Amino acid sequence: MLEVAPGPGFLAIQLAQAARYTVTGLDISESFVRIALENARKAGVAVDFRHGNAAAMPFPDASFDFVVCVAAFKNFSDPVGALDEIHRVLKPRGQASIYDLRKDASLDEIAAGVRDMQLSTINSLLTRWIFRFGLLRRAYGSQAVVNLVAQSRFRTCQLERDGIGFELRLVRT
Ligand SMILES: C[S@@+](CC[C@H](N)C(=O)[O-])C[C@H]1O[C@@H](n2cnc3c(N)ncnc32)[C@H](O)[C@@H]1O
């Protein structure tokens, strides 16, 4: 499986530790690739962390059974290009799940999401502020995500709202 934009690689490392998966990660930040490789080394697992752009992946067609991407889709400068590349590197009937923040999350949903993080009062206030005035500004609303998928090779998707985020499920037919 492939994790697109794994950052420091914690999810990819956990998936590799589950031992049932051969895991590859692709991130545009060389620093994060170095950190993720070091984290995998410390964890004693093999994950193939690579440097590259989600919209121009260095993998042959039909390389992966599953693609996952967490908290990064809103950061992609070419989101349709990234979706097209996910489509290209998936095997036929392969699936992808993309998780990210929802721009249309309400203030109550943000407050509930931050409450679940069980932070100190000051960190909780700061985190709510960061969500509201930082992260959510870049995020896509549900309909915008569906529109981006419609422009991509996937064309259709399933979008589930989940608290302050969404899960976008894609299948390569
Ligand atoms: C907020 S971090 C999320 C990291 C990780 N998925 C997590 O949940 O901790 C966003 C990541 O997206 C990566 N990124 C941004 N644009 C990218 C692109 N075009 N291709 C690949 N990675 C990208 C960044 O380098 C960063 O590691």
Short mmCIF file of N, CA and C and ligand atoms in Angstrom, two decimals:
data_model
loop_
_atom_site.label_atom_id
_atom_site.label_comp_id
_atom_site.label_asym_id
_atom_site.label_seq_id
_atom_site.Cartn_x
_atom_site.Cartn_y
_atom_site.Cartn_z
N MET A 1 0.83 -1.19 0.00
CA MET A 1 0.00 0.00 0.00
C MET A 1 0.87 1.25 0.00
N LEU A 2 0.25 2.35 -0.40
CA LEU A 2 0.98 3.62 -0.47
C LEU A 2 0.32 4.65 0.44
N GLU A 3 1.13 5.32 1.27
CA GLU A 3 0.63 6.51 1.96
C GLU A 3 1.19 7.73 1.23
N VAL A 4 0.29 8.56 0.75
CA VAL A 4 0.69 9.82 0.10
C VAL A 4 0.81 10.88 1.18
N ALA A 5 1.91 11.60 1.19
CA ALA A 5 2.17 12.69 2.14
C ALA A 5 2.16 12.20 3.59
N PRO A 6 3.02 11.25 3.93
CA PRO A 6 3.02 10.68 5.28
C PRO A 6 3.68 11.58 6.33
N GLY A 7 4.33 12.68 5.93
CA GLY A 7 5.01 13.52 6.92
C GLY A 7 6.03 12.67 7.67
N PRO A 8 5.99 12.70 9.02
CA PRO A 8 6.97 11.93 9.80
C PRO A 8 6.74 10.42 9.76
N GLY A 9 5.66 9.98 9.14
CA GLY A 9 5.52 8.55 8.82
C GLY A 9 4.86 7.67 9.86
N PHE A 10 4.20 8.28 10.86
CA PHE A 10 3.68 7.45 11.97
C PHE A 10 2.65 6.42 11.49
N LEU A 11 1.70 6.84 10.64
CA LEU A 11 0.67 5.89 10.17
C LEU A 11 1.31 4.78 9.34
N ALA A 12 2.17 5.15 8.39
CA ALA A 12 2.82 4.14 7.53
C ALA A 12 3.59 3.14 8.39
N ILE A 13 4.26 3.63 9.43
CA ILE A 13 5.05 2.74 10.30
C ILE A 13 4.11 1.80 11.06
N GLN A 14 2.99 2.33 11.55
CA GLN A 14 2.02 1.47 12.26
C GLN A 14 1.47 0.40 11.32
N LEU A 15 1.18 0.79 10.08
CA LEU A 15 0.64 -0.18 9.12
C LEU A 15 1.69 -1.25 8.80
N ALA A 16 2.95 -0.83 8.68
CA ALA A 16 4.01 -1.82 8.41
C ALA A 16 4.18 -2.74 9.62
N GLN A 17 3.99 -2.18 10.83
CA GLN A 17 4.11 -3.01 12.04
C GLN A 17 2.99 -4.04 12.11
N ALA A 18 1.85 -3.70 11.49
CA ALA A 18 0.75 -4.67 11.48
C ALA A 18 1.14 -5.89 10.65
N ALA A 19 2.26 -5.77 9.93
CA ALA A 19 2.95 -6.90 9.29
C ALA A 19 2.23 -7.49 8.08
N ARG A 20 1.00 -7.09 7.85
CA ARG A 20 0.29 -7.67 6.71
C ARG A 20 0.52 -6.84 5.44
N TYR A 21 1.16 -5.70 5.59
CA TYR A 21 1.26 -4.80 4.44
C TYR A 21 2.72 -4.49 4.11
N THR A 22 3.00 -4.37 2.82
CA THR A 22 4.25 -3.77 2.37
C THR A 22 3.91 -2.31 2.10
N VAL A 23 4.58 -1.41 2.81
CA VAL A 23 4.16 0.00 2.80
C VAL A 23 5.21 0.90 2.16
N THR A 24 4.71 1.78 1.31
CA THR A 24 5.54 2.82 0.69
C THR A 24 4.96 4.17 1.08
N GLY A 25 5.82 5.17 1.28
CA GLY A 25 5.35 6.53 1.57
C GLY A 25 5.96 7.49 0.56
N LEU A 26 5.20 8.51 0.19
CA LEU A 26 5.71 9.49 -0.77
C LEU A 26 5.42 10.89 -0.25
N ASP A 27 6.47 11.67 0.00
CA ASP A 27 6.28 13.03 0.53
C ASP A 27 7.15 14.02 -0.24
N ILE A 28 6.63 15.23 -0.39
CA ILE A 28 7.33 16.25 -1.16
C ILE A 28 8.45 16.91 -0.35
N SER A 29 8.43 16.70 0.97
CA SER A 29 9.45 17.32 1.82
C SER A 29 10.60 16.34 2.05
N GLU A 30 11.79 16.73 1.60
CA GLU A 30 12.97 15.87 1.81
C GLU A 30 13.24 15.71 3.30
N SER A 31 13.00 16.78 4.08
CA SER A 31 13.23 16.68 5.53
C SER A 31 12.32 15.63 6.15
N PHE A 32 11.01 15.66 5.75
CA PHE A 32 10.09 14.66 6.30
C PHE A 32 10.49 13.24 5.87
N VAL A 33 10.98 13.09 4.64
CA VAL A 33 11.40 11.75 4.20
C VAL A 33 12.54 11.26 5.09
N ARG A 34 13.51 12.14 5.39
CA ARG A 34 14.62 11.76 6.27
C ARG A 34 14.11 11.39 7.65
N ILE A 35 13.18 12.22 8.20
CA ILE A 35 12.65 11.96 9.55
C ILE A 35 11.87 10.65 9.56
N ALA A 36 11.06 10.42 8.52
CA ALA A 36 10.25 9.19 8.46
C ALA A 36 11.16 7.96 8.37
N LEU A 37 12.22 8.04 7.58
CA LEU A 37 13.15 6.91 7.48
C LEU A 37 13.79 6.63 8.83
N GLU A 38 14.14 7.70 9.54
CA GLU A 38 14.75 7.53 10.86
C GLU A 38 13.74 6.94 11.85
N ASN A 39 12.48 7.42 11.78
CA ASN A 39 11.44 6.87 12.66
C ASN A 39 11.20 5.39 12.38
N ALA A 40 11.23 5.00 11.11
CA ALA A 40 11.03 3.58 10.75
C ALA A 40 12.22 2.76 11.27
N ARG A 41 13.42 3.32 11.13
CA ARG A 41 14.61 2.60 11.61
C ARG A 41 14.50 2.36 13.12
N LYS A 42 14.09 3.43 13.85
CA LYS A 42 13.96 3.29 15.31
C LYS A 42 12.89 2.27 15.67
N ALA A 43 11.82 2.24 14.85
CA ALA A 43 10.71 1.31 15.14
C ALA A 43 11.04 -0.12 14.68
N GLY A 44 12.13 -0.26 13.93
CA GLY A 44 12.55 -1.59 13.48
C GLY A 44 11.68 -2.16 12.38
N VAL A 45 11.09 -1.27 11.55
CA VAL A 45 10.28 -1.78 10.43
C VAL A 45 10.78 -1.18 9.11
N ALA A 46 10.51 -1.90 8.05
CA ALA A 46 10.93 -1.44 6.73
C ALA A 46 9.76 -0.74 6.05
N VAL A 47 9.91 0.56 5.83
CA VAL A 47 8.92 1.30 5.02
C VAL A 47 9.73 2.04 3.95
N ASP A 48 9.26 1.95 2.72
CA ASP A 48 9.97 2.56 1.60
C ASP A 48 9.52 4.02 1.46
N PHE A 49 10.09 4.92 2.29
CA PHE A 49 9.72 6.33 2.21
C PHE A 49 10.48 6.98 1.06
N ARG A 50 9.76 7.60 0.16
CA ARG A 50 10.37 8.22 -1.02
C ARG A 50 10.06 9.71 -1.08
N HIS A 51 10.92 10.41 -1.79
CA HIS A 51 10.70 11.83 -2.03
C HIS A 51 9.99 12.01 -3.37
N GLY A 52 8.92 12.81 -3.40
CA GLY A 52 8.25 13.06 -4.67
C GLY A 52 6.94 13.78 -4.48
N ASN A 53 6.36 14.17 -5.62
CA ASN A 53 5.15 14.98 -5.64
C ASN A 53 3.93 14.08 -5.89
N ALA A 54 2.87 14.30 -5.10
CA ALA A 54 1.64 13.51 -5.26
C ALA A 54 1.09 13.63 -6.68
N ALA A 55 1.37 14.74 -7.35
CA ALA A 55 0.82 14.94 -8.69
C ALA A 55 1.75 14.43 -9.80
N ALA A 56 2.88 13.84 -9.43
CA ALA A 56 3.82 13.26 -10.42
C ALA A 56 4.58 12.14 -9.72
N MET A 57 3.90 11.04 -9.47
CA MET A 57 4.48 10.00 -8.62
C MET A 57 5.52 9.16 -9.36
N PRO A 58 6.59 8.78 -8.66
CA PRO A 58 7.65 8.00 -9.31
C PRO A 58 7.38 6.49 -9.26
N PHE A 59 6.14 6.10 -9.58
CA PHE A 59 5.79 4.67 -9.52
C PHE A 59 5.14 4.26 -10.84
N PRO A 60 5.36 3.00 -11.24
CA PRO A 60 4.69 2.50 -12.45
C PRO A 60 3.17 2.42 -12.26
N ASP A 61 2.45 2.31 -13.36
CA ASP A 61 0.99 2.13 -13.30
C ASP A 61 0.67 0.88 -12.48
N ALA A 62 -0.49 0.87 -11.84
CA ALA A 62 -1.03 -0.32 -11.16
C ALA A 62 -0.04 -0.94 -10.17
N SER A 63 0.57 -0.10 -9.31
CA SER A 63 1.56 -0.60 -8.34
C SER A 63 0.95 -1.00 -7.00
N PHE A 64 -0.21 -0.43 -6.64
CA PHE A 64 -0.68 -0.57 -5.26
C PHE A 64 -2.13 -1.07 -5.19
N ASP A 65 -2.40 -1.82 -4.10
CA ASP A 65 -3.78 -2.27 -3.84
C ASP A 65 -4.58 -1.20 -3.13
N PHE A 66 -3.88 -0.39 -2.32
CA PHE A 66 -4.58 0.59 -1.49
C PHE A 66 -3.72 1.84 -1.34
N VAL A 67 -4.37 3.00 -1.38
CA VAL A 67 -3.68 4.28 -1.15
C VAL A 67 -4.40 5.02 -0.04
N VAL A 68 -3.63 5.57 0.89
CA VAL A 68 -4.23 6.37 1.97
C VAL A 68 -3.51 7.72 2.03
N CYS A 69 -4.26 8.73 2.45
CA CYS A 69 -3.69 10.08 2.56
C CYS A 69 -4.42 10.78 3.70
N VAL A 70 -3.68 11.29 4.67
CA VAL A 70 -4.30 11.87 5.87
C VAL A 70 -3.81 13.30 6.07
N ALA A 71 -4.76 14.21 6.24
CA ALA A 71 -4.46 15.59 6.64
C ALA A 71 -3.49 16.29 5.67
N ALA A 72 -3.58 15.97 4.39
CA ALA A 72 -2.63 16.57 3.44
C ALA A 72 -3.30 17.03 2.14
N PHE A 73 -4.49 16.53 1.84
CA PHE A 73 -5.10 16.82 0.54
C PHE A 73 -5.23 18.33 0.32
N LYS A 74 -5.60 19.07 1.39
CA LYS A 74 -5.78 20.52 1.26
C LYS A 74 -4.46 21.23 0.96
N ASN A 75 -3.32 20.53 1.20
CA ASN A 75 -2.02 21.14 0.96
C ASN A 75 -1.55 20.97 -0.48
N PHE A 76 -2.22 20.12 -1.26
CA PHE A 76 -1.71 19.82 -2.59
C PHE A 76 -1.97 21.00 -3.53
N SER A 77 -0.92 21.43 -4.26
CA SER A 77 -1.10 22.55 -5.18
C SER A 77 -1.86 22.11 -6.43
N ASP A 78 -1.85 20.80 -6.73
CA ASP A 78 -2.57 20.29 -7.91
C ASP A 78 -3.42 19.09 -7.46
N PRO A 79 -4.55 19.37 -6.79
CA PRO A 79 -5.33 18.26 -6.21
C PRO A 79 -5.89 17.29 -7.25
N VAL A 80 -6.31 17.81 -8.42
CA VAL A 80 -6.84 16.90 -9.46
C VAL A 80 -5.69 16.04 -10.01
N GLY A 81 -4.52 16.66 -10.18
CA GLY A 81 -3.34 15.90 -10.63
C GLY A 81 -3.01 14.79 -9.64
N ALA A 82 -3.14 15.09 -8.33
CA ALA A 82 -2.86 14.07 -7.30
C ALA A 82 -3.89 12.94 -7.40
N LEU A 83 -5.17 13.29 -7.58
CA LEU A 83 -6.20 12.25 -7.72
C LEU A 83 -5.92 11.39 -8.96
N ASP A 84 -5.52 12.03 -10.06
CA ASP A 84 -5.23 11.27 -11.29
C ASP A 84 -4.06 10.31 -11.07
N GLU A 85 -3.06 10.77 -10.32
CA GLU A 85 -1.91 9.91 -10.05
C GLU A 85 -2.30 8.74 -9.12
N ILE A 86 -3.15 9.01 -8.14
CA ILE A 86 -3.63 7.92 -7.27
C ILE A 86 -4.35 6.88 -8.13
N HIS A 87 -5.18 7.38 -9.05
CA HIS A 87 -5.90 6.48 -9.96
C HIS A 87 -4.90 5.65 -10.78
N ARG A 88 -3.88 6.29 -11.30
CA ARG A 88 -2.91 5.59 -12.17
C ARG A 88 -2.14 4.51 -11.43
N VAL A 89 -1.72 4.80 -10.17
CA VAL A 89 -0.86 3.83 -9.47
C VAL A 89 -1.67 2.72 -8.77
N LEU A 90 -3.01 2.89 -8.70
CA LEU A 90 -3.83 1.82 -8.12
C LEU A 90 -4.01 0.69 -9.13
N LYS A 91 -4.07 -0.53 -8.59
CA LYS A 91 -4.43 -1.67 -9.44
C LYS A 91 -5.92 -1.59 -9.74
N PRO A 92 -6.39 -2.24 -10.80
CA PRO A 92 -7.83 -2.29 -11.04
C PRO A 92 -8.55 -2.84 -9.80
N ARG A 93 -9.65 -2.20 -9.43
CA ARG A 93 -10.44 -2.49 -8.22
C ARG A 93 -9.71 -2.09 -6.93
N GLY A 94 -8.53 -1.46 -7.05
CA GLY A 94 -7.84 -0.93 -5.88
C GLY A 94 -8.62 0.25 -5.30
N GLN A 95 -8.38 0.50 -4.02
CA GLN A 95 -9.16 1.54 -3.34
C GLN A 95 -8.26 2.59 -2.70
N ALA A 96 -8.81 3.77 -2.53
CA ALA A 96 -8.08 4.84 -1.83
C ALA A 96 -9.01 5.49 -0.80
N SER A 97 -8.42 5.89 0.32
CA SER A 97 -9.16 6.68 1.32
C SER A 97 -8.36 7.93 1.61
N ILE A 98 -9.03 9.06 1.48
CA ILE A 98 -8.38 10.35 1.76
C ILE A 98 -9.13 11.00 2.92
N TYR A 99 -8.40 11.35 3.96
CA TYR A 99 -9.00 11.96 5.15
C TYR A 99 -8.46 13.38 5.27
N ASP A 100 -9.37 14.33 5.51
CA ASP A 100 -8.88 15.69 5.75
C ASP A 100 -9.97 16.50 6.47
N LEU A 101 -9.61 17.73 6.80
CA LEU A 101 -10.58 18.61 7.45
C LEU A 101 -11.65 19.04 6.46
N ARG A 102 -12.82 19.36 6.99
CA ARG A 102 -13.94 19.84 6.18
C ARG A 102 -14.11 21.33 6.41
N LYS A 103 -14.08 22.12 5.35
CA LYS A 103 -14.24 23.57 5.52
C LYS A 103 -15.60 23.90 6.12
N ASP A 104 -16.61 23.06 5.83
CA ASP A 104 -17.96 23.35 6.31
C ASP A 104 -18.21 22.82 7.73
N ALA A 105 -17.14 22.42 8.45
CA ALA A 105 -17.32 22.04 9.86
C ALA A 105 -17.81 23.27 10.65
N SER A 106 -18.81 23.07 11.51
CA SER A 106 -19.34 24.21 12.28
C SER A 106 -18.44 24.52 13.48
N LEU A 107 -18.66 25.68 14.08
CA LEU A 107 -17.87 26.03 15.27
C LEU A 107 -18.09 25.01 16.39
N ASP A 108 -19.34 24.53 16.51
CA ASP A 108 -19.63 23.50 17.53
C ASP A 108 -18.85 22.22 17.25
N GLU A 109 -18.80 21.83 15.97
CA GLU A 109 -18.06 20.60 15.62
C GLU A 109 -16.56 20.78 15.89
N ILE A 110 -16.04 21.97 15.62
CA ILE A 110 -14.61 22.22 15.92
C ILE A 110 -14.39 22.11 17.43
N ALA A 111 -15.28 22.75 18.20
CA ALA A 111 -15.13 22.71 19.66
C ALA A 111 -15.18 21.27 20.16
N ALA A 112 -16.11 20.47 19.62
CA ALA A 112 -16.22 19.06 20.05
C ALA A 112 -14.98 18.27 19.65
N GLY A 113 -14.48 18.53 18.43
CA GLY A 113 -13.28 17.82 17.95
C GLY A 113 -12.08 18.13 18.84
N VAL A 114 -11.93 19.41 19.22
CA VAL A 114 -10.79 19.81 20.05
C VAL A 114 -10.97 19.25 21.47
N ARG A 115 -12.24 19.24 21.96
CA ARG A 115 -12.50 18.66 23.29
C ARG A 115 -12.02 17.20 23.35
N ASP A 116 -12.27 16.46 22.26
CA ASP A 116 -11.86 15.04 22.21
C ASP A 116 -10.35 14.87 22.32
N MET A 117 -9.60 15.93 21.99
CA MET A 117 -8.13 15.82 22.05
C MET A 117 -7.61 15.89 23.48
N GLN A 118 -8.51 16.29 24.43
CA GLN A 118 -8.17 16.34 25.86
C GLN A 118 -6.89 17.15 26.12
N LEU A 119 -6.87 18.38 25.61
CA LEU A 119 -5.72 19.25 25.79
C LEU A 119 -5.91 20.11 27.03
N SER A 120 -4.84 20.78 27.46
CA SER A 120 -4.96 21.75 28.56
C SER A 120 -5.80 22.93 28.05
N THR A 121 -6.29 23.77 28.97
CA THR A 121 -7.16 24.88 28.58
C THR A 121 -6.48 25.79 27.55
N ILE A 122 -5.24 26.14 27.81
CA ILE A 122 -4.55 27.07 26.90
C ILE A 122 -4.31 26.42 25.53
N ASN A 123 -3.90 25.13 25.54
CA ASN A 123 -3.68 24.44 24.26
C ASN A 123 -4.98 24.25 23.50
N SER A 124 -6.05 24.04 24.25
CA SER A 124 -7.36 23.85 23.64
C SER A 124 -7.80 25.14 22.93
N LEU A 125 -7.61 26.29 23.60
CA LEU A 125 -7.97 27.58 23.00
C LEU A 125 -7.13 27.84 21.75
N LEU A 126 -5.84 27.57 21.89
CA LEU A 126 -4.91 27.79 20.78
C LEU A 126 -5.27 26.89 19.59
N THR A 127 -5.59 25.65 19.88
CA THR A 127 -5.90 24.70 18.81
C THR A 127 -7.19 25.10 18.09
N ARG A 128 -8.19 25.55 18.87
CA ARG A 128 -9.43 26.00 18.24
C ARG A 128 -9.16 27.19 17.31
N TRP A 129 -8.31 28.09 17.78
CA TRP A 129 -7.96 29.27 17.00
C TRP A 129 -7.25 28.84 15.70
N ILE A 130 -6.31 27.88 15.83
CA ILE A 130 -5.55 27.42 14.65
C ILE A 130 -6.49 26.76 13.63
N PHE A 131 -7.45 25.94 14.15
CA PHE A 131 -8.41 25.31 13.24
C PHE A 131 -9.21 26.37 12.50
N ARG A 132 -9.75 27.31 13.29
CA ARG A 132 -10.70 28.25 12.72
C ARG A 132 -10.06 29.22 11.74
N PHE A 133 -8.88 29.77 12.13
CA PHE A 133 -8.30 30.84 11.31
C PHE A 133 -7.12 30.38 10.46
N GLY A 134 -6.66 29.14 10.65
CA GLY A 134 -5.55 28.62 9.86
C GLY A 134 -5.98 27.48 8.97
N LEU A 135 -6.09 26.30 9.59
CA LEU A 135 -6.28 25.07 8.81
C LEU A 135 -7.55 25.08 7.98
N LEU A 136 -8.67 25.56 8.58
CA LEU A 136 -9.94 25.48 7.85
C LEU A 136 -9.98 26.42 6.63
N ARG A 137 -9.16 27.45 6.67
CA ARG A 137 -9.12 28.38 5.52
C ARG A 137 -8.67 27.66 4.26
N ARG A 138 -7.73 26.71 4.43
CA ARG A 138 -7.20 25.98 3.28
C ARG A 138 -8.06 24.79 2.90
N ALA A 139 -8.92 24.37 3.85
CA ALA A 139 -9.65 23.10 3.65
C ALA A 139 -10.71 23.25 2.55
N TYR A 140 -11.15 22.10 2.03
CA TYR A 140 -12.24 22.07 1.05
C TYR A 140 -13.55 21.74 1.73
N GLY A 141 -14.63 22.35 1.26
CA GLY A 141 -15.96 21.91 1.66
C GLY A 141 -16.30 20.60 0.97
N SER A 142 -17.34 19.91 1.48
CA SER A 142 -17.70 18.60 0.94
C SER A 142 -17.97 18.68 -0.58
N GLN A 143 -18.75 19.68 -0.99
CA GLN A 143 -19.11 19.76 -2.41
C GLN A 143 -17.89 20.05 -3.28
N ALA A 144 -16.97 20.85 -2.76
CA ALA A 144 -15.75 21.16 -3.52
C ALA A 144 -14.93 19.89 -3.76
N VAL A 145 -14.90 19.01 -2.75
CA VAL A 145 -14.15 17.75 -2.91
C VAL A 145 -14.80 16.90 -4.01
N VAL A 146 -16.13 16.79 -3.95
CA VAL A 146 -16.86 16.00 -4.95
C VAL A 146 -16.61 16.58 -6.36
N ASN A 147 -16.57 17.91 -6.46
CA ASN A 147 -16.31 18.55 -7.75
C ASN A 147 -14.90 18.25 -8.27
N LEU A 148 -13.91 18.21 -7.35
CA LEU A 148 -12.54 17.89 -7.78
C LEU A 148 -12.48 16.45 -8.29
N VAL A 149 -13.16 15.54 -7.56
CA VAL A 149 -13.17 14.13 -8.00
C VAL A 149 -13.80 14.01 -9.39
N ALA A 150 -14.87 14.80 -9.62
CA ALA A 150 -15.57 14.73 -10.92
C ALA A 150 -14.64 15.14 -12.07
N GLN A 151 -13.66 16.01 -11.77
CA GLN A 151 -12.69 16.43 -12.81
C GLN A 151 -11.57 15.42 -12.99
N SER A 152 -11.47 14.46 -12.07
CA SER A 152 -10.35 13.50 -12.10
C SER A 152 -10.75 12.22 -12.83
N ARG A 153 -9.80 11.31 -12.97
CA ARG A 153 -10.08 10.04 -13.65
C ARG A 153 -11.02 9.16 -12.83
N PHE A 154 -11.19 9.44 -11.54
CA PHE A 154 -12.13 8.64 -10.74
C PHE A 154 -13.59 8.97 -11.09
N ARG A 155 -13.84 10.24 -11.38
CA ARG A 155 -15.20 10.75 -11.69
C ARG A 155 -16.16 10.70 -10.51
N THR A 156 -16.26 9.55 -9.84
CA THR A 156 -17.24 9.43 -8.75
C THR A 156 -16.53 9.02 -7.45
N CYS A 157 -17.23 9.23 -6.34
CA CYS A 157 -16.64 8.91 -5.04
C CYS A 157 -17.74 8.74 -4.01
N GLN A 158 -17.32 8.29 -2.85
CA GLN A 158 -18.22 8.28 -1.69
C GLN A 158 -17.59 9.21 -0.67
N LEU A 159 -18.34 10.15 -0.16
CA LEU A 159 -17.78 11.09 0.81
C LEU A 159 -18.55 10.99 2.12
N GLU A 160 -17.85 10.63 3.19
CA GLU A 160 -18.48 10.51 4.51
C GLU A 160 -18.00 11.67 5.36
N ARG A 161 -18.93 12.38 5.98
CA ARG A 161 -18.54 13.40 6.96
C ARG A 161 -18.23 12.71 8.26
N ASP A 162 -17.18 13.14 8.93
CA ASP A 162 -16.79 12.49 10.17
C ASP A 162 -16.27 13.59 11.11
N GLY A 163 -17.15 14.09 12.00
CA GLY A 163 -16.73 15.17 12.90
C GLY A 163 -16.31 16.39 12.11
N ILE A 164 -15.07 16.87 12.37
CA ILE A 164 -14.60 18.05 11.65
C ILE A 164 -13.94 17.68 10.32
N GLY A 165 -13.97 16.39 9.98
CA GLY A 165 -13.30 15.96 8.76
C GLY A 165 -14.20 15.21 7.81
N PHE A 166 -13.57 14.68 6.76
CA PHE A 166 -14.27 13.81 5.82
C PHE A 166 -13.38 12.63 5.49
N GLU A 167 -14.02 11.55 5.09
CA GLU A 167 -13.30 10.45 4.45
C GLU A 167 -13.81 10.36 3.02
N LEU A 168 -12.90 10.48 2.09
CA LEU A 168 -13.23 10.35 0.68
C LEU A 168 -12.80 8.96 0.23
N ARG A 169 -13.78 8.16 -0.22
CA ARG A 169 -13.45 6.80 -0.66
C ARG A 169 -13.52 6.73 -2.18
N LEU A 170 -12.47 6.18 -2.75
CA LEU A 170 -12.35 6.11 -4.21
C LEU A 170 -12.03 4.69 -4.62
N VAL A 171 -12.59 4.27 -5.74
CA VAL A 171 -12.30 2.94 -6.26
C VAL A 171 -11.88 3.08 -7.71
N ARG A 172 -10.79 2.40 -8.07
CA ARG A 172 -10.41 2.37 -9.48
C ARG A 172 -11.18 1.24 -10.17
N THR A 173 -12.08 1.61 -11.04
CA THR A 173 -12.92 0.58 -11.69
C THR A 173 -12.18 -0.03 -12.88
C1 LIG B 1 -0.07 18.35 7.66
S1 LIG B 1 1.16 17.25 7.02
C2 LIG B 1 0.36 15.66 7.29
C3 LIG B 1 1.37 14.57 7.48
C4 LIG B 1 0.78 13.21 7.86
N1 LIG B 1 -0.10 12.68 6.83
C5 LIG B 1 0.08 13.27 9.18
O1 LIG B 1 -1.15 13.05 9.23
O2 LIG B 1 0.76 13.54 10.19
C6 LIG B 1 1.02 17.49 5.26
C7 LIG B 1 2.07 16.71 4.47
O3 LIG B 1 1.80 16.85 3.09
C8 LIG B 1 3.05 16.88 2.41
N2 LIG B 1 2.79 17.39 1.06
C9 LIG B 1 2.30 18.62 0.72
N3 LIG B 1 2.19 18.72 -0.62
C10 LIG B 1 2.59 17.53 -1.15
C11 LIG B 1 2.68 17.01 -2.47
N4 LIG B 1 2.33 17.75 -3.52
N5 LIG B 1 3.11 15.75 -2.65
C12 LIG B 1 3.47 14.97 -1.58
N6 LIG B 1 3.41 15.42 -0.30
C13 LIG B 1 2.97 16.68 -0.09
C14 LIG B 1 3.89 17.75 3.32
O4 LIG B 1 5.27 17.65 3.06
C15 LIG B 1 3.50 17.18 4.68
O5 LIG B 1 4.31 16.07 5.02
#
